[in-house]
Short mmCIF file of C-alpha atoms and ligand atoms in Angstrom, two decimals:
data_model
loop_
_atom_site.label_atom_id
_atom_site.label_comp_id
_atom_site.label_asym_id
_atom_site.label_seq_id
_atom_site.Cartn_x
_atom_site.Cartn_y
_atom_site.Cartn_z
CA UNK A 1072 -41.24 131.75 -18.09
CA UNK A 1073 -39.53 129.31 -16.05
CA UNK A 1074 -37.63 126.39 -18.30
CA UNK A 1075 -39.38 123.04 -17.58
CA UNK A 1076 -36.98 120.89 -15.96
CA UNK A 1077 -37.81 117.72 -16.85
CA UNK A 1078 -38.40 118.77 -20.56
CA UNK A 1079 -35.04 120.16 -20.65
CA UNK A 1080 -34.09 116.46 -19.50
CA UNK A 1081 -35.96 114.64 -22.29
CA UNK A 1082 -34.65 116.99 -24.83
CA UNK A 1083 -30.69 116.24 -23.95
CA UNK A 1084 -31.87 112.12 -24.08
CA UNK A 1085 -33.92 112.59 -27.19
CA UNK A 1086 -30.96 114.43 -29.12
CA UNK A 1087 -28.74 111.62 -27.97
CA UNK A 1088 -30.74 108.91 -29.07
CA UNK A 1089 -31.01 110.45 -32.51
CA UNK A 1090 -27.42 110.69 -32.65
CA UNK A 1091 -26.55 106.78 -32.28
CA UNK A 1092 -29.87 106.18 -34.19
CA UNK A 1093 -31.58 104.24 -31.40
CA UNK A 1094 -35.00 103.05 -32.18
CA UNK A 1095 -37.69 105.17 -30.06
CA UNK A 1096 -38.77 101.89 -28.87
CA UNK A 1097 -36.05 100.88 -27.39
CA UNK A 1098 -35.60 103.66 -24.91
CA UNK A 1099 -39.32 104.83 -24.67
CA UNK A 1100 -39.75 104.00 -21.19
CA UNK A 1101 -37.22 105.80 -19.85
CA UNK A 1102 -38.89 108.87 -20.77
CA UNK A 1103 -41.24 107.90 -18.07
CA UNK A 1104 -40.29 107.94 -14.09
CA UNK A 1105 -41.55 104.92 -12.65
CA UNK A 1106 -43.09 105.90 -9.53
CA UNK A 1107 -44.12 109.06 -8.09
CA UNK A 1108 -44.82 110.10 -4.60
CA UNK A 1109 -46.73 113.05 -3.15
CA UNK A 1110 -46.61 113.32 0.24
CA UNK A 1111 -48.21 116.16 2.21
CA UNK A 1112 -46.86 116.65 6.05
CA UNK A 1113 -48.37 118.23 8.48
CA UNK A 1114 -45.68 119.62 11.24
CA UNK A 1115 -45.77 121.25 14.58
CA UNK A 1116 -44.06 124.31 14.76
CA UNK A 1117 -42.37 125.84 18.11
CA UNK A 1118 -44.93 127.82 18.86
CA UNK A 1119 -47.46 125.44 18.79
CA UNK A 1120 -49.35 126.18 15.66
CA UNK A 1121 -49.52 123.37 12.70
CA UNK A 1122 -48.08 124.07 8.97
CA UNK A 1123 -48.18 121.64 6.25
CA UNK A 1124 -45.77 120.95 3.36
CA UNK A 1125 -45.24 119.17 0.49
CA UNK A 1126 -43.34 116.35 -0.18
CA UNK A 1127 -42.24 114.19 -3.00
CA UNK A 1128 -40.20 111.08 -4.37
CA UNK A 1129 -39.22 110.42 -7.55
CA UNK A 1130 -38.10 106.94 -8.44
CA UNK A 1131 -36.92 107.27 -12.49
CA UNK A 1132 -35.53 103.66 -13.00
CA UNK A 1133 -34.70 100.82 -10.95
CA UNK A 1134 -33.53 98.93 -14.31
CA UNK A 1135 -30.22 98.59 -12.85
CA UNK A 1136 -30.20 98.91 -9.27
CA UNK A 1137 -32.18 100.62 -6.30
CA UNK A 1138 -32.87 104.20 -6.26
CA UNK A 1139 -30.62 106.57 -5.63
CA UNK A 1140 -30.68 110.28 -5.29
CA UNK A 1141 -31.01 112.74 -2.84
CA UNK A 1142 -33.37 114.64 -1.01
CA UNK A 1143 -33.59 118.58 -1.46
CA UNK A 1144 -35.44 120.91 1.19
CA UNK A 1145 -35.75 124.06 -0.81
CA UNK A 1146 -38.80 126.94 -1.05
CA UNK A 1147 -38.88 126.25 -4.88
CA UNK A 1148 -38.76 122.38 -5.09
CA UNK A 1149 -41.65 121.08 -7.28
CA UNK A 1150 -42.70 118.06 -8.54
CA UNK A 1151 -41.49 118.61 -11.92
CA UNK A 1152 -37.36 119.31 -10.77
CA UNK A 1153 -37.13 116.31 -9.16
CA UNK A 1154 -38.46 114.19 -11.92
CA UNK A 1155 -35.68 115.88 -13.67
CA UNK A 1156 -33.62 115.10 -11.10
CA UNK A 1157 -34.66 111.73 -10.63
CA UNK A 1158 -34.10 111.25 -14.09
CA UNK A 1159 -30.45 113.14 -14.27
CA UNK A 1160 -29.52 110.55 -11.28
CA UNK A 1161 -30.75 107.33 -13.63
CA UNK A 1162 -28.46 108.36 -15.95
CA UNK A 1163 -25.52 109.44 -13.54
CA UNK A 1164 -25.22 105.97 -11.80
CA UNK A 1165 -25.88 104.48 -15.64
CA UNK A 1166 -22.64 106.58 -16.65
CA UNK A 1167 -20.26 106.49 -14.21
CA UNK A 1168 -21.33 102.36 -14.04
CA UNK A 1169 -22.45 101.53 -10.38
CA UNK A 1170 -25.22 99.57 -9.64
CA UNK A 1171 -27.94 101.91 -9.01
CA UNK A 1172 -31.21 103.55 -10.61
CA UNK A 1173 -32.25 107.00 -10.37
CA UNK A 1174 -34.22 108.39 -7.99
CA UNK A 1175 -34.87 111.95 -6.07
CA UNK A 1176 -37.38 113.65 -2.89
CA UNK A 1177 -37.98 117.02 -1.98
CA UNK A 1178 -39.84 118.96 0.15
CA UNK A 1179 -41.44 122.50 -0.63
CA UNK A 1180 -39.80 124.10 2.48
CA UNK A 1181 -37.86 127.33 3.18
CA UNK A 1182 -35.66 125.41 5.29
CA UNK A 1183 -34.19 128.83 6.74
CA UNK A 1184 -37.08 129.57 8.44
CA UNK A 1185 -37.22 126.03 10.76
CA UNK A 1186 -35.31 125.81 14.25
CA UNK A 1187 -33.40 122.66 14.46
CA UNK A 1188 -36.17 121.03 16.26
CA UNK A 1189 -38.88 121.74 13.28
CA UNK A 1190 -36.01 120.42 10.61
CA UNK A 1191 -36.12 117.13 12.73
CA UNK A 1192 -39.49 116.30 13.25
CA UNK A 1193 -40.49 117.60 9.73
CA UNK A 1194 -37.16 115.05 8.64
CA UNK A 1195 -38.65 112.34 10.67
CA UNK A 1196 -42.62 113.10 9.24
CA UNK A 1197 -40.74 112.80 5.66
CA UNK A 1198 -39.46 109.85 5.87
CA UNK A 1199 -41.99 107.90 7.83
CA UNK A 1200 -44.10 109.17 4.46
CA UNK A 1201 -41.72 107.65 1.89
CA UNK A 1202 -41.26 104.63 4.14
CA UNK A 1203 -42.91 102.26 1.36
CA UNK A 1204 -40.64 103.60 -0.98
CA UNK A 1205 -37.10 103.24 0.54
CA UNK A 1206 -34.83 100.90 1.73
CA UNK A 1207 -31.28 99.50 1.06
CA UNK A 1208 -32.26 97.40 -2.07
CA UNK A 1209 -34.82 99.70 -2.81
CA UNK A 1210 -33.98 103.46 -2.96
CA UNK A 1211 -31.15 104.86 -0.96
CA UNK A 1212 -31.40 108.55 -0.70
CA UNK A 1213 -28.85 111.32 0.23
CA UNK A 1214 -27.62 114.76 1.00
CA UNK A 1215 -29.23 117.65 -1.65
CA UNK A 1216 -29.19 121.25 -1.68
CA UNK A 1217 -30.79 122.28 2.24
CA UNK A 1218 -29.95 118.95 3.83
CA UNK A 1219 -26.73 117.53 5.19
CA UNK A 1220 -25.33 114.41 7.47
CA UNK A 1221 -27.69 115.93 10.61
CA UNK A 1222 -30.45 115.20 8.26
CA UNK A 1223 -29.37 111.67 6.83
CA UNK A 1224 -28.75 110.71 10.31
CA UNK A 1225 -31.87 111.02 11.13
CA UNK A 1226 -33.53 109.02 7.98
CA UNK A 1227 -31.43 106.41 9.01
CA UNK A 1228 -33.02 106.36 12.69
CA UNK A 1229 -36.64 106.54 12.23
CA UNK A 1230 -36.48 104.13 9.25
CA UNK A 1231 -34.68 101.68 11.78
CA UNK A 1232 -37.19 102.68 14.32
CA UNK A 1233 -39.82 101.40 12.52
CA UNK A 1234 -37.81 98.34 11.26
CA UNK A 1235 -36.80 97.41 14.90
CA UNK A 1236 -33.20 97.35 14.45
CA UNK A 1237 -30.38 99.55 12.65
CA UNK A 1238 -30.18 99.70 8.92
CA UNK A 1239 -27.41 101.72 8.05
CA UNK A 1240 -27.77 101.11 4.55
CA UNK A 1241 -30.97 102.58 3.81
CA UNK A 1242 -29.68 106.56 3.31
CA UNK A 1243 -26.26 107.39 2.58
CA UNK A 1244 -24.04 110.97 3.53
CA UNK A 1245 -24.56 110.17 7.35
CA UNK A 1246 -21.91 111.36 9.80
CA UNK A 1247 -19.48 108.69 10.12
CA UNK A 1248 -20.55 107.79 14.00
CA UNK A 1249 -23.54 106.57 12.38
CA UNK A 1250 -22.36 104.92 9.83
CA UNK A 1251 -20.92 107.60 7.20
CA UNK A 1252 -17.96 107.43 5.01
CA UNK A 1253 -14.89 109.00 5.35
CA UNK A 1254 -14.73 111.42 2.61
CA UNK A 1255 -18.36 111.36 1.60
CA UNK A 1256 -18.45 115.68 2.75
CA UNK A 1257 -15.94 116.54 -0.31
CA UNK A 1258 -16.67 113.80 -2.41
CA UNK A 1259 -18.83 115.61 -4.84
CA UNK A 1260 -16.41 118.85 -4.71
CA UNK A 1261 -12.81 115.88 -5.36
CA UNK A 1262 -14.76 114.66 -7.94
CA UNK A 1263 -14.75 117.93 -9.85
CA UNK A 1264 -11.16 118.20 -9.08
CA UNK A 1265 -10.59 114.95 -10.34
CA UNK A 1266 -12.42 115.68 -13.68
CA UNK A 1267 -11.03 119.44 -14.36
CA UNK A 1268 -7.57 117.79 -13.79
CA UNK A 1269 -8.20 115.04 -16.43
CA UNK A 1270 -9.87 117.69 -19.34
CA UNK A 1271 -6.25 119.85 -18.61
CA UNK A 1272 -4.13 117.62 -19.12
CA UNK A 1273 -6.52 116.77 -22.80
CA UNK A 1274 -6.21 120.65 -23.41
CA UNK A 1275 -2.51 121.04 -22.88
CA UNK A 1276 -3.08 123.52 -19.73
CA UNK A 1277 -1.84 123.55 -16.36
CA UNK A 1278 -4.08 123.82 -13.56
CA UNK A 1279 -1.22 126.08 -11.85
CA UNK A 1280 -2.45 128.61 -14.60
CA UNK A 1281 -5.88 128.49 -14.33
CA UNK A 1282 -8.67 130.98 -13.47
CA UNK A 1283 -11.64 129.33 -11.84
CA UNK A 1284 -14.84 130.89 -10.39
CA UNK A 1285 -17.46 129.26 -8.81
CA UNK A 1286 -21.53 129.90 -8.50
CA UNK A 1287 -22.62 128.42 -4.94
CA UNK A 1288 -20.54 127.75 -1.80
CA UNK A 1289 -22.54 124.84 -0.03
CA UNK A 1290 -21.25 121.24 0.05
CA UNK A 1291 -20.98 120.94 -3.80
CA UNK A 1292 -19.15 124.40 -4.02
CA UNK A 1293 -16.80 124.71 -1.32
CA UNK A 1294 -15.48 121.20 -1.61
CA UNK A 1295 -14.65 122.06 -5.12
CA UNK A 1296 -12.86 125.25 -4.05
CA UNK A 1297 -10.89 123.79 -1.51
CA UNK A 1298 -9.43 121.22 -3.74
CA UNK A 1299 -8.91 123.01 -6.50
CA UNK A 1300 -7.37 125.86 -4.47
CA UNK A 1301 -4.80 123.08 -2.75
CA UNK A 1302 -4.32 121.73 -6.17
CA UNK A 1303 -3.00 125.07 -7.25
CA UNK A 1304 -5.91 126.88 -9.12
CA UNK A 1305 -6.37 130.63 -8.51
CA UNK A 1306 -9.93 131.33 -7.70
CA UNK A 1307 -10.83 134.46 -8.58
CA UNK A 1308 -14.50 134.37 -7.90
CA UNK A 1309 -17.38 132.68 -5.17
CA UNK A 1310 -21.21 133.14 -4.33
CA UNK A 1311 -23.39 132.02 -2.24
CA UNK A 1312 -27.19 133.16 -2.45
CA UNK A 1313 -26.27 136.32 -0.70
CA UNK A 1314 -23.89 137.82 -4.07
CA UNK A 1315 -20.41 137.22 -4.37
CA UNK A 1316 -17.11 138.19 -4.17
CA UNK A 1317 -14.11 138.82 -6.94
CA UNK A 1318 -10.50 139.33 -6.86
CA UNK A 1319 -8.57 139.42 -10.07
CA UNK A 1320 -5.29 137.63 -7.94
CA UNK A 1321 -7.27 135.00 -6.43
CA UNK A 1322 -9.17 134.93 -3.11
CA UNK A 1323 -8.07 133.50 -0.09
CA UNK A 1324 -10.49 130.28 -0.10
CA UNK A 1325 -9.27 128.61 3.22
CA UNK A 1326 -10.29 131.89 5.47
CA UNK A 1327 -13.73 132.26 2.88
CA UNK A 1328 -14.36 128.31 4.22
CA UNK A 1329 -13.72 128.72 7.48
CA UNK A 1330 -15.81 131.71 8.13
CA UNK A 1331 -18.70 129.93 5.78
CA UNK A 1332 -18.48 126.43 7.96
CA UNK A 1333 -19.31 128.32 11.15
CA UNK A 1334 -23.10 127.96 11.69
CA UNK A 1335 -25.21 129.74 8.88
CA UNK A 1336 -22.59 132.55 7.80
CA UNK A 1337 -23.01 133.88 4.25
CA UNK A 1338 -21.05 135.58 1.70
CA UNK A 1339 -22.51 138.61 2.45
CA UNK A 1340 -21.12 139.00 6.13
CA UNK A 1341 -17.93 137.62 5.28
CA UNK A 1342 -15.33 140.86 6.38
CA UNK A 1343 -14.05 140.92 2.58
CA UNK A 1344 -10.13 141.32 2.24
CA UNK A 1345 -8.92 145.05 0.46
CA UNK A 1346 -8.45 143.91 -3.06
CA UNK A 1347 -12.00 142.27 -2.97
CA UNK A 1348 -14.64 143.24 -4.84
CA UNK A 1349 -18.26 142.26 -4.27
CA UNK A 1350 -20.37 140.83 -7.03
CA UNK A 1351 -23.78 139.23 -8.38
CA UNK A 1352 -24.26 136.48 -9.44
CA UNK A 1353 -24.88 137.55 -12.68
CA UNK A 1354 -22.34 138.96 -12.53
CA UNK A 1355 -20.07 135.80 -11.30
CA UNK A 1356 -21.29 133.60 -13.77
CA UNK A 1357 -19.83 136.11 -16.64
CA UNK A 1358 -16.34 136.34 -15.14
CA UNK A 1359 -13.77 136.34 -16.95
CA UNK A 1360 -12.07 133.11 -16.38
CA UNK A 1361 -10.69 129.42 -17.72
CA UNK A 1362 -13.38 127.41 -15.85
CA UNK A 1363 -16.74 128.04 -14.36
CA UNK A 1364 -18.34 126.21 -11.99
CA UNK A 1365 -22.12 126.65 -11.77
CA UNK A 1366 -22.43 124.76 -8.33
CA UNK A 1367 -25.96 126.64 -6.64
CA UNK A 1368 -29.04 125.67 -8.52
CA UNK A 1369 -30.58 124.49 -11.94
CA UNK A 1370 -31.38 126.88 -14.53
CA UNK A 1371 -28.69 129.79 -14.45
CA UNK A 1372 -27.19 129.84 -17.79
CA UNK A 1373 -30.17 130.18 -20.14
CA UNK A 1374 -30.67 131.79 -23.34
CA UNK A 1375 -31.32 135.17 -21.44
CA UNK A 1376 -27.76 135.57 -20.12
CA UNK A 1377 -25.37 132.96 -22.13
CA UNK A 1378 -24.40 135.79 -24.49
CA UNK A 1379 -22.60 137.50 -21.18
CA UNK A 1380 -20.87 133.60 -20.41
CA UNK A 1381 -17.21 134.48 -21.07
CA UNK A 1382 -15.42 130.99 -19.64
CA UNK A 1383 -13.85 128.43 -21.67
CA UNK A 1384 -14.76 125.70 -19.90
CA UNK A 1385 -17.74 124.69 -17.64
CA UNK A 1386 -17.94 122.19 -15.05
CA UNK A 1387 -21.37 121.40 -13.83
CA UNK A 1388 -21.10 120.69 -10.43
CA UNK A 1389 -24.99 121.58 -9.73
CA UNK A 1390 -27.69 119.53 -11.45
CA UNK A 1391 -28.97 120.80 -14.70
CA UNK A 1392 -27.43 124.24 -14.50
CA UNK A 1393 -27.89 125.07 -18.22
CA UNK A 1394 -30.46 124.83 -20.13
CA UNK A 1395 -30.51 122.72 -23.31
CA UNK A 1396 -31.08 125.66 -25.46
CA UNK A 1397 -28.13 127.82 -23.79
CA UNK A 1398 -26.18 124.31 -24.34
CA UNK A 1399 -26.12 124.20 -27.73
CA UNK A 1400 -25.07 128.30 -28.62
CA UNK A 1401 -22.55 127.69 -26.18
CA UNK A 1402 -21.49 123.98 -27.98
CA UNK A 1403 -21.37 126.55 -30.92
CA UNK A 1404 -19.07 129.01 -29.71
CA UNK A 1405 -16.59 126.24 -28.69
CA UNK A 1406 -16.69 126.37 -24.68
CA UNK A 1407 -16.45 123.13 -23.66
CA UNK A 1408 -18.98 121.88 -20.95
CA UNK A 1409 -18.73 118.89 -18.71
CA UNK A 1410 -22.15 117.86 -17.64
CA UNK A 1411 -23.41 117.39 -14.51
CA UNK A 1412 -24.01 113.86 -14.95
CA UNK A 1413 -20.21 113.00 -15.17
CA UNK A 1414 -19.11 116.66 -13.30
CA UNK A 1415 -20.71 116.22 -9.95
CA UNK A 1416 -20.91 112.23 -9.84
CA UNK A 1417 -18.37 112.31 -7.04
CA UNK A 1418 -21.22 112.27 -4.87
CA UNK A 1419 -22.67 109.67 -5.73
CA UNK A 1420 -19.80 107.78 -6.25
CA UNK A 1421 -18.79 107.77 -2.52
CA UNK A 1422 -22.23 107.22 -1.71
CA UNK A 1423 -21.88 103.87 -3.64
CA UNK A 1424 -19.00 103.11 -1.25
CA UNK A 1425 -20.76 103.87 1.80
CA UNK A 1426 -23.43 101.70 0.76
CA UNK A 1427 -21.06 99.23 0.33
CA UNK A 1428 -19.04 99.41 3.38
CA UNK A 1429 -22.50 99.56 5.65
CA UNK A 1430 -24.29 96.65 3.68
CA UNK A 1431 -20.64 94.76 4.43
CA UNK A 1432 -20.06 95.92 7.80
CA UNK A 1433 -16.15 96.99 7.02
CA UNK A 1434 -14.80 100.69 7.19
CA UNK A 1435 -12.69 101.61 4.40
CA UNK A 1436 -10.22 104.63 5.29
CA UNK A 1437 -10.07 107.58 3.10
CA UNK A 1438 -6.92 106.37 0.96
CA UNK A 1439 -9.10 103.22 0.17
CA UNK A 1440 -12.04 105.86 -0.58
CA UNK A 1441 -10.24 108.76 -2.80
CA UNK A 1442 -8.89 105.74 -4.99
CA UNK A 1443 -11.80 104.01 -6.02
CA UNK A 1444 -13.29 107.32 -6.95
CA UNK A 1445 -10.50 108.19 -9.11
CA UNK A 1446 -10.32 105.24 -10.72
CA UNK A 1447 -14.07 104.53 -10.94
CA UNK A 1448 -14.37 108.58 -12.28
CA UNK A 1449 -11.00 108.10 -15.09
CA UNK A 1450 -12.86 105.61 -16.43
CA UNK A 1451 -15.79 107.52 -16.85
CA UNK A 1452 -13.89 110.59 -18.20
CA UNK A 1453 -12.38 108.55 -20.64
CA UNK A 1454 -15.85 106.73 -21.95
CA UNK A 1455 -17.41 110.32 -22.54
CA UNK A 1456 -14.67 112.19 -24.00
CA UNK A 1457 -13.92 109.05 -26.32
CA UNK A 1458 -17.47 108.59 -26.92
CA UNK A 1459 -17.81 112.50 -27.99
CA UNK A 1460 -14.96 111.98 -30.74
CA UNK A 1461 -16.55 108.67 -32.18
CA UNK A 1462 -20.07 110.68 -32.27
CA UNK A 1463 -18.41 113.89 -33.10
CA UNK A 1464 -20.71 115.96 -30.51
CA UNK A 1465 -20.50 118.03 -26.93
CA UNK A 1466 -19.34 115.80 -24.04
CA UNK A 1467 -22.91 115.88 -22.44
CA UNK A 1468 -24.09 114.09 -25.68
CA UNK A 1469 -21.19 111.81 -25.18
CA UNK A 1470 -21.80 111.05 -21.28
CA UNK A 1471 -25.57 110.58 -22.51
CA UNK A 1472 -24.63 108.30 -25.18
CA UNK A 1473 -22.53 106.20 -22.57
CA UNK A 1474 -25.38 105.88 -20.23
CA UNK A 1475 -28.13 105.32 -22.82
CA UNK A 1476 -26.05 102.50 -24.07
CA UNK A 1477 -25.70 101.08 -20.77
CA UNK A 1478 -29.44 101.58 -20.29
CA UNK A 1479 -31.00 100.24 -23.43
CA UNK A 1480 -28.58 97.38 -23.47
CA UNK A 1481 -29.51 96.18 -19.48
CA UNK A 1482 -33.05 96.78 -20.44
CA UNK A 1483 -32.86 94.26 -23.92
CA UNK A 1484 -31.32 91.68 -22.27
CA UNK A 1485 -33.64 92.02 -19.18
CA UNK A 1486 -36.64 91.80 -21.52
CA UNK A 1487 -39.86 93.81 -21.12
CA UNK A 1488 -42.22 92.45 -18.15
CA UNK A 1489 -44.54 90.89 -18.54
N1 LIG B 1265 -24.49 117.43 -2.10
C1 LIG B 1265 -24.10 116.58 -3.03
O1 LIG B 1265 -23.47 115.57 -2.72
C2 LIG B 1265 -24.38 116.83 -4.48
C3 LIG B 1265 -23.89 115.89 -5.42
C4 LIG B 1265 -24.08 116.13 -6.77
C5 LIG B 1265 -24.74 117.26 -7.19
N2 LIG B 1265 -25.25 118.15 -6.28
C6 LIG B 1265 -25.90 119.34 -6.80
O2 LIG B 1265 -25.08 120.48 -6.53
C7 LIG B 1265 -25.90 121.64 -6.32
C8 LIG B 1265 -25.59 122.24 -4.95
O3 LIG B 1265 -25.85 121.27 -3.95
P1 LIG B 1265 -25.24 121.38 -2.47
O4 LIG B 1265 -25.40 120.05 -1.85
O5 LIG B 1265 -23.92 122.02 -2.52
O6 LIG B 1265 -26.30 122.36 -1.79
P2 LIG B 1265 -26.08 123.30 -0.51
O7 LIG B 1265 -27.42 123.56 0.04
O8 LIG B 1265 -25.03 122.74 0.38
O9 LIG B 1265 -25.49 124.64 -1.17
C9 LIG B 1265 -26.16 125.40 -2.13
C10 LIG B 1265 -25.38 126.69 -2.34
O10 LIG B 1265 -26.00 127.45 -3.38
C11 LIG B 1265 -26.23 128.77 -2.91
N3 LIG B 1265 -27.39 129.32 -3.61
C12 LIG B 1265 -28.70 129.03 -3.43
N4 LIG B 1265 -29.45 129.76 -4.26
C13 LIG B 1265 -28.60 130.49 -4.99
C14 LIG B 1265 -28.76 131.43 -6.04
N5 LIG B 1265 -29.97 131.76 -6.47
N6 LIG B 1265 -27.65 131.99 -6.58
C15 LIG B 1265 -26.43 131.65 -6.13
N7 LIG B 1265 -26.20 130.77 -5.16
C16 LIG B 1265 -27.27 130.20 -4.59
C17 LIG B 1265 -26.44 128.63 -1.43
O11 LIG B 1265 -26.25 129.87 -0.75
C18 LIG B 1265 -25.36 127.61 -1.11
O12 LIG B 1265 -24.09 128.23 -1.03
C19 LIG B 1265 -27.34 121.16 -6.52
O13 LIG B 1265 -27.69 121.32 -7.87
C20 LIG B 1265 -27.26 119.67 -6.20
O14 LIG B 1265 -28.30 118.94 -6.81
C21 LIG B 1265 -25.08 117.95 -4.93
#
């Protein structure tokens, strides 16, 4: 049976709450999303025939800012994962302390099967559907698993369309002619970086000696390979939905990029050097390595296959990877997990600074960029991983505590409306 999502969710906040001893009163209503959206939209296709698919948004909490989350064009989305993910995004922006709520959209969409043409006026059908819903102090959304700038860009016109002059600020992970960031692409993937770099140097290791492999080579994956590999990591295993590929001595991940960034190349069709070896993903995720990455989908280390989990370490970089049961045998074997919340918050990070830069009309460059993500993500690090000594628990249960703190505290001196 497939592991509900959003239960999962409620479980990690629930467990958290009863570790600080908050009153359920207190944080009840976050265990509700605010608003919910259901959108369906009917598209013509090439050939002249009409399909219709489903759409959602997800707006968790606005408590302490606009939405913000992105949008996901998968075959699987349902309504359920992006509550989770709505949720997950609440308590992201709550823990890594920028001014936003949590929010998410989807649409039900093998996003494969569409010509460019079909993505774009399916895009622009999407958002003219969620149009009460967004805007730049009201929900911002972003780049997800399926979408990309291409994608943003065009959020960004047809909301201004309808407005009658350009918002920039209403969708963030555009291309930077149209108002992106520099450095928003690898944000997410610099952000892991950042993080493994700070839990080494806690663990007395060097990244120099450490084994890394990596589920998923999209934005969130390959940005995290490419900076890790630069920073000196050996990476001795990658997949993409296609399988994967292994190589005890580390693969070559700049010729693995380049091949993936040209138009819709997989894995599988990648001409493999001699010493590699391909893989499943099954079998990737129980590598033997220092670090895993699970950077594809939710749901992949469960209670079916965390026995075969080998890695010391795990760094979330996809949303809600593992499930909570999975989470705590693996708590008990000692592997030490950083959760997505903190892991992957790169992302969201840089979208904070695009926001900024577009509602300010100023351009930062990348220098200006990379540093206020490190320092806004050190900071972070340091809350959870001191907040998981004082509480004595995983650092998911401390990045939770951080956040639910920041949460419950904006929300008591706010006051309950009416
Ligand atoms: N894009 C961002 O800025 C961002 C930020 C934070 C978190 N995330 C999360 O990271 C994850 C990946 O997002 P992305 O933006 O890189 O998506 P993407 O669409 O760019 O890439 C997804 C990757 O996963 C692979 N994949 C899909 N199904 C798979 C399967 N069953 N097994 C193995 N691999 C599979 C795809 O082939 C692709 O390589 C998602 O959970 C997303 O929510 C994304």
């Amino acid at each position: 049976m497939k592991e509900n999502q959003y239960e999962n969710f409620i479980r990690f906040m629930d467990h958290a709450a009863e570790i600080i001893g908050l009153p359920y009163d207190e944080y009840v209503s976050l265990r509700y999303p605010e608003r919910e959206l259901k959108v369906s939209l009917p598209l013509r296709m090439d050939d002249n025939s009409i399909q219709v698919f489903e759409g959602y948004r997800v707006q968790h909490s606005t408590l302490i800012g606009p939405g913000k989350g992105g949008i996901r064009f998968h075959k699987d989305v349902e309504l359920d994962d992006v509550k989770a993910l709505a949720a997950m995004m609440t308590f992201k922006c709550a823990m890594v302390n920028i001014p936003f709520g949590g929010a998410k959209g989807g649409i039900r969409v093998d996003v494969s099967k569409l010509s460019m043409n079909e993505k774009e006026r399916l895009t622009r059908r999407y958002t003219s559907a969620i149009l009460p819903l967004i805007g730049p102090d009201k929900d911002i959304p972003a780049p997800d698993v399926g979408t990309n700038p291409q994608i943003m860009n065009w959020i960004m016109d047809t909301y201004s369309m309808t407005k009658g002059y350009t918002v920039r600020s209403v969708v963030t992970g555009k291309d930077i002619e149209v108002g992106g960031s520099l450095g928003r692409n690898e944000a997410t993937g610099k952000g892991i970086m950042f993080i493994i770099l700070q839990l080494l140097k806690k663990m007395d290791m060097d990244i120099t000696n450490t084994t890394i492999a990596i589920q998923g080579m999209g934005n969130v994956g390959s940005s995290a390979a490419r900076s890790l590999y630069e920073a000196g990591a050996k990476i001795i295993a990658v997949s993409d939905v296609s399988g994967g590929l292994y190589n005890e001595n580390g693969l070559d991940i700049n010729d693995i990029s380049a091949f993936l960034d040209q138009g819709r190349n997989l894995l599988s069709d990648y001409p493999q050097k001699p010493d590699d070896k391909r893989i499943t993903n099954q079998e990737l995720l129980a590598t033997e390595c220092d670090i895993l990455i699970p950077a594809a989908l939710q749901n992949q280390i469960t209670s079916k296959n965390v026995d075969t989990v080998k890695a010391k370490i795990i760094v979330e970089g996809a949303n809600g990877p593992i499930s909570d049961r999975a989470d705590a045998i693996l708590y008990q074997r000692g592997v030490t997990v950083v959760p997505d919340i903190l892991a992957n918050s790169g992302g969201v990070i840089v979208s904070y600074c695009e926001w900024v830069q577009n509602i300010q009309a100023h351009m930062w460059s990348e220098k200006e960029v990379y540093a206020t993500l490190e320092r806004i993500l050190r900071k972070a690090f340091n809350q959870a991983y001191k907040s998981s000594k004082e509480y004595e628990c995983s650092m998911r249960y401390g990045a939770y505590i951080v956040a639910l703190k920041k949460l419950t505290g904006t929300l008591k001196k706010r006051g309950l409306y009416p």
